[in-house]
PDB file of C-alpha atoms in Angstrom:
ATOM      1  CA  MET I   1     104.591  70.178 165.536  1.00  0.00           C
ATOM      2  CA  LYS I   2     102.190  68.327 163.217  1.00  0.00           C
ATOM      3  CA  THR I   3     103.711  66.125 160.396  1.00  0.00           C
ATOM      4  CA  TYR I   4     104.722  67.841 157.219  1.00  0.00           C
ATOM      5  CA  PRO I   5     101.801  66.454 155.161  1.00  0.00           C
ATOM      6  CA  ASN I   6      99.224  67.846 157.671  1.00  0.00           C
ATOM      7  CA  ILE I   7     101.047  71.180 157.524  1.00  0.00           C
ATOM      8  CA  LYS I   8     101.132  71.124 153.743  1.00  0.00           C
ATOM      9  CA  LYS I   9      97.384  70.174 153.800  1.00  0.00           C
ATOM     10  CA  GLN I  10      96.628  73.094 156.082  1.00  0.00           C
ATOM     11  CA  ALA I  11      98.732  75.399 154.016  1.00  0.00           C
ATOM     12  CA  LEU I  12      96.944  74.451 150.968  1.00  0.00           C
ATOM     13  CA  ARG I  13      93.511  74.802 152.622  1.00  0.00           C
ATOM     14  CA  PHE I  14      94.510  78.318 153.899  1.00  0.00           C
ATOM     15  CA  CYS I  15      95.578  79.333 150.257  1.00  0.00           C
ATOM     16  CA  SER I  16      92.408  77.875 148.891  1.00  0.00           C
ATOM     17  CA  GLN I  17      90.075  79.724 151.354  1.00  0.00           C
ATOM     18  CA  TRP I  18      91.993  82.929 150.860  1.00  0.00           C
ATOM     19  CA  ALA I  19      91.551  82.770 147.127  1.00  0.00           C
ATOM     20  CA  LYS I  20      87.878  81.776 147.319  1.00  0.00           C
ATOM     21  CA  GLN I  21      87.192  84.552 149.801  1.00  0.00           C
ATOM     22  CA  ARG I  22      88.707  87.112 147.501  1.00  0.00           C
ATOM     23  CA  GLN I  23      87.047  85.734 144.588  1.00  0.00           C
ATOM     24  CA  GLN I  24      83.621  86.072 146.320  1.00  0.00           C
ATOM     25  CA  ALA I  25      84.496  89.681 147.481  1.00  0.00           C
ATOM     26  CA  ILE I  26      85.319  90.718 143.883  1.00  0.00           C
ATOM     27  CA  GLN I  27      82.247  89.072 142.583  1.00  0.00           C
ATOM     28  CA  LYS I  28      80.215  91.030 145.026  1.00  0.00           C
ATOM     29  CA  LYS I  29      81.921  94.301 144.052  1.00  0.00           C
ATOM     30  CA  GLU I  30      81.478  93.449 140.443  1.00  0.00           C
ATOM     31  CA  THR I  31      77.545  92.872 140.988  1.00  0.00           C
ATOM     32  CA  HIS I  32      77.458  96.320 142.736  1.00  0.00           C
ATOM     33  CA  LEU I  33      79.112  97.843 139.879  1.00  0.00           C
ATOM     34  CA  LYS I  34      76.758  96.312 137.229  1.00  0.00           C
ATOM     35  CA  GLU I  35      73.937  97.731 139.226  1.00  0.00           C
ATOM     36  CA  ALA I  36      75.560 101.093 139.427  1.00  0.00           C
ATOM     37  CA  LEU I  37      76.162 100.992 135.777  1.00  0.00           C
ATOM     38  CA  LEU I  38      72.470 100.310 135.021  1.00  0.00           C
ATOM     39  CA  GLY I  39      71.622 103.223 137.264  1.00  0.00           C
ATOM     40  CA  ALA I  40      74.115 105.532 135.401  1.00  0.00           C
ATOM     41  CA  SER I  41      72.550 104.367 132.129  1.00  0.00           C
ATOM     42  CA  LYS I  42      69.054 105.526 133.179  1.00  0.00           C
ATOM     43  CA  SER I  43      70.583 109.024 133.959  1.00  0.00           C
ATOM     44  CA  SER I  44      71.103 111.639 131.219  1.00  0.00           C
ATOM     45  CA  ALA I  45      73.210 114.334 133.094  1.00  0.00           C
ATOM     46  CA  GLY I  46      75.454 114.932 130.055  1.00  0.00           C
ATOM     47  CA  ASP I  47      79.210 115.101 130.737  1.00  0.00           C
ATOM     48  CA  LYS I  48      78.911 114.092 134.360  1.00  0.00           C
ATOM     49  CA  HIS I  49      76.909 111.022 133.298  1.00  0.00           C
ATOM     50  CA  ASN I  50      79.564 110.001 130.854  1.00  0.00           C
ATOM     51  CA  THR I  51      82.397 110.642 133.370  1.00  0.00           C
ATOM     52  CA  GLU I  52      80.646 108.491 135.972  1.00  0.00           C
ATOM     53  CA  ARG I  53      79.920 105.672 133.431  1.00  0.00           C
ATOM     54  CA  ALA I  54      83.526 105.631 132.198  1.00  0.00           C
ATOM     55  CA  MET I  55      84.890 105.508 135.858  1.00  0.00           C
ATOM     56  CA  LEU I  56      82.533 102.623 136.702  1.00  0.00           C
ATOM     57  CA  GLN I  57      83.618 100.761 133.519  1.00  0.00           C
ATOM     58  CA  LEU I  58      87.216 101.204 134.318  1.00  0.00           C
ATOM     59  CA  GLU I  59      86.536  99.788 137.905  1.00  0.00           C
ATOM     60  CA  ARG I  60      84.778  96.948 136.428  1.00  0.00           C
ATOM     61  CA  GLU I  61      87.683  96.121 134.103  1.00  0.00           C
ATOM     62  CA  GLN I  62      90.108  96.317 137.108  1.00  0.00           C
ATOM     63  CA  LEU I  63      87.865  93.952 139.009  1.00  0.00           C
ATOM     64  CA  GLY I  64      87.881  91.594 136.080  1.00  0.00           C
ATOM     65  CA  ASN I  65      91.620  91.575 135.929  1.00  0.00           C
ATOM     66  CA  GLN I  66      91.621  90.800 139.700  1.00  0.00           C
ATOM     67  CA  LEU I  67      89.215  87.904 139.235  1.00  0.00           C
ATOM     68  CA  ALA I  68      91.412  86.596 136.292  1.00  0.00           C
ATOM     69  CA  VAL I  69      94.448  86.494 138.559  1.00  0.00           C
ATOM     70  CA  LEU I  70      92.434  84.653 141.332  1.00  0.00           C
ATOM     71  CA  GLU I  71      91.174  82.174 138.904  1.00  0.00           C
ATOM     72  CA  ARG I  72      94.857  81.402 137.967  1.00  0.00           C
ATOM     73  CA  ASP I  73      95.690  81.181 141.642  1.00  0.00           C
ATOM     74  CA  LEU I  74      92.895  78.681 142.128  1.00  0.00           C
ATOM     75  CA  GLU I  75      94.230  76.641 139.136  1.00  0.00           C
ATOM     76  CA  VAL I  76      97.722  76.784 140.704  1.00  0.00           C
ATOM     77  CA  ILE I  77      96.311  75.526 144.049  1.00  0.00           C
ATOM     78  CA  ASP I  78      94.274  72.756 142.314  1.00  0.00           C
ATOM     79  CA  ARG I  79      97.604  71.406 140.761  1.00  0.00           C
ATOM     80  CA  ILE I  80      99.287  70.914 144.065  1.00  0.00           C
ATOM     81  CA  ASP I  81      99.091  67.554 145.967  1.00  0.00           C
ATOM     82  CA  PRO I  82     100.162  67.952 149.552  1.00  0.00           C
ATOM     83  CA  GLU I  83     101.294  64.382 149.646  1.00  0.00           C
ATOM     84  CA  THR I  84     103.950  64.887 146.995  1.00  0.00           C
ATOM     85  CA  ILE I  85     107.604  65.175 148.273  1.00  0.00           C
ATOM     86  CA  ASN I  86     110.471  66.110 146.041  1.00  0.00           C
ATOM     87  CA  ASP I  87     114.115  66.585 147.041  1.00  0.00           C
ATOM     88  CA  ARG I  88     114.261  69.851 145.173  1.00  0.00           C
ATOM     89  CA  ILE I  89     112.035  72.888 145.939  1.00  0.00           C
ATOM     90  CA  HIS I  90     109.244  73.389 143.531  1.00  0.00           C
ATOM     91  CA  LEU I  91     105.782  74.405 143.308  1.00  0.00           C
ATOM     92  CA  GLY I  92     103.870  72.933 146.361  1.00  0.00           C
ATOM     93  CA  SER I  93     107.051  72.621 148.582  1.00  0.00           C
ATOM     94  CA  LEU I  94     107.186  73.242 152.160  1.00  0.00           C
ATOM     95  CA  VAL I  95     110.483  74.742 152.885  1.00  0.00           C
ATOM     96  CA  TYR I  96     112.099  75.274 156.477  1.00  0.00           C
ATOM     97  CA  ALA I  97     114.626  77.951 156.630  1.00  0.00           C
ATOM     98  CA  PRO I  98     115.877  79.654 159.749  1.00  0.00           C
ATOM     99  CA  ASN I  99     113.952  82.882 158.907  1.00  0.00           C
ATOM    100  CA  ALA I 100     110.616  81.293 158.116  1.00  0.00           C
ATOM    101  CA  ILE I 101     108.715  78.179 156.892  1.00  0.00           C
ATOM    102  CA  TYR I 102     107.697  78.839 153.236  1.00  0.00           C
ATOM    103  CA  PHE I 103     104.829  77.227 151.334  1.00  0.00           C
ATOM    104  CA  ILE I 104     105.406  77.680 147.653  1.00  0.00           C
ATOM    105  CA  CYS I 105     101.955  78.151 146.262  1.00  0.00           C
ATOM    106  CA  VAL I 106     100.299  81.515 145.860  1.00  0.00           C
ATOM    107  CA  SER I 107     100.823  84.803 147.631  1.00  0.00           C
ATOM    108  CA  ALA I 108      98.216  84.360 150.389  1.00  0.00           C
ATOM    109  CA  GLY I 109     100.048  85.799 153.378  1.00  0.00           C
ATOM    110  CA  VAL I 110     100.943  84.155 156.643  1.00  0.00           C
ATOM    111  CA  PHE I 111      99.014  81.614 158.710  1.00  0.00           C
ATOM    112  CA  ASN I 112      99.839  80.049 162.071  1.00  0.00           C
ATOM    113  CA  GLU I 113     100.072  76.309 162.526  1.00  0.00           C
ATOM    114  CA  ASP I 114     101.211  74.773 165.855  1.00  0.00           C
ATOM    115  CA  ASN I 115     102.957  77.820 167.078  1.00  0.00           C
ATOM    116  CA  SER I 116     104.737  78.208 163.811  1.00  0.00           C
ATOM    117  CA  GLN I 117     104.149  80.772 160.985  1.00  0.00           C
ATOM    118  CA  VAL I 118     103.931  79.585 157.516  1.00  0.00           C
ATOM    119  CA  VAL I 119     104.372  82.107 154.757  1.00  0.00           C
ATOM    120  CA  ALA I 120     102.372  81.138 151.583  1.00  0.00           C
ATOM    121  CA  ILE I 121     104.343  82.744 148.496  1.00  0.00           C
ATOM    122  CA  SER I 122     103.883  82.422 144.876  1.00  0.00           C
ATOM    123  CA  SER I 123     106.469  80.665 142.821  1.00  0.00           C
ATOM    124  CA  ALA I 124     106.948  83.846 140.971  1.00  0.00           C
ATOM    125  CA  ALA I 125     107.947  85.796 144.052  1.00  0.00           C
ATOM    126  CA  PRO I 126     111.621  86.940 144.189  1.00  0.00           C
ATOM    127  CA  ILE I 127     112.330  84.772 147.374  1.00  0.00           C
ATOM    128  CA  ALA I 128     110.771  81.723 145.869  1.00  0.00           C
ATOM    129  CA  ARG I 129     112.823  82.105 142.610  1.00  0.00           C
ATOM    130  CA  ALA I 130     115.938  82.298 144.706  1.00  0.00           C
ATOM    131  CA  MET I 131     115.030  78.776 146.410  1.00  0.00           C
ATOM    132  CA  ILE I 132     113.438  76.864 143.445  1.00  0.00           C
ATOM    133  CA  GLY I 133     115.492  73.900 142.357  1.00  0.00           C
ATOM    134  CA  MET I 134     117.430  73.914 145.692  1.00  0.00           C
ATOM    135  CA  ALA I 135     117.560  71.065 148.173  1.00  0.00           C
ATOM    136  CA  SER I 136     117.969  70.594 151.832  1.00  0.00           C
ATOM    137  CA  GLY I 137     121.452  71.692 152.814  1.00  0.00           C
ATOM    138  CA  ASP I 138     121.653  74.325 150.065  1.00  0.00           C
ATOM    139  CA  SER I 139     121.731  77.999 150.835  1.00  0.00           C
ATOM    140  CA  PHE I 140     119.778  80.787 149.263  1.00  0.00           C
ATOM    141  CA  THR I 141     120.501  84.570 149.275  1.00  0.00           C
ATOM    142  CA  TRP I 142     117.756  86.977 150.161  1.00  0.00           C
ATOM    143  CA  GLN I 143     118.147  90.751 150.732  1.00  0.00           C
ATOM    144  CA  GLY I 144     121.911  90.165 150.968  1.00  0.00           C
ATOM    145  CA  LYS I 145     121.728  87.455 153.608  1.00  0.00           C
ATOM    146  CA  GLN I 146     122.489  83.807 153.224  1.00  0.00           C
ATOM    147  CA  TYR I 147     119.846  81.299 154.588  1.00  0.00           C
ATOM    148  CA  PRO I 148     120.404  77.546 154.711  1.00  0.00           C
ATOM    149  CA  ILE I 149     117.641  75.422 153.700  1.00  0.00           C
ATOM    150  CA  LEU I 150     116.910  73.090 156.690  1.00  0.00           C
ATOM    151  CA  ALA I 151     114.352  70.908 155.112  1.00  0.00           C
ATOM    152  CA  VAL I 152     112.237  70.430 152.079  1.00  0.00           C
ATOM    153  CA  TYR I 153     108.859  68.522 151.972  1.00  0.00           C
TER     154      TYR I 153
END
C-alpha cells in the first residue's frame, strides 16, 4: 500500500476531479436551459408557453442550487492540505476502520487505491460526525455496530 500522504493526495485529487466534472456538467445543462428559455421566449403559445417557461426557470434555479453546493465543495477541497496530520479526526483526515478507509472531505463516493477502497465522505455526513474528534484506538458507533479506529492520518 502507498504511504498515507500519497493516498490522501490521491483522495483529494479524486474529490477535486469529481466536483469539477459535476460542475462542468451542470454548467453545460445550464447553457442548454438558457437556450431553451430564449426559444420559449420567442414562442407565444399562451398557457402552454407560460407553463414551459416556468418549468425551465424552475429547472434553472435547481441547477443554480446544485452549482452553489459544488462551489462550496470545491472551497472545502481547497482548504485541505494532504500533508497535515492530526491525532484527532477532522476535515481532511484519512481514517482506517475495519469496515472501510474514510477520507473526510466531500461526499464524492468510492475510489480504489492499491487494492483498497477509499470512501470520500462529507464532514457533515452522519458517519463522519460519529468519528470527528476521535483518535486512533477510539471506537465509533455506526448503524448500531461498534467500530474501532485503527489509524488516523
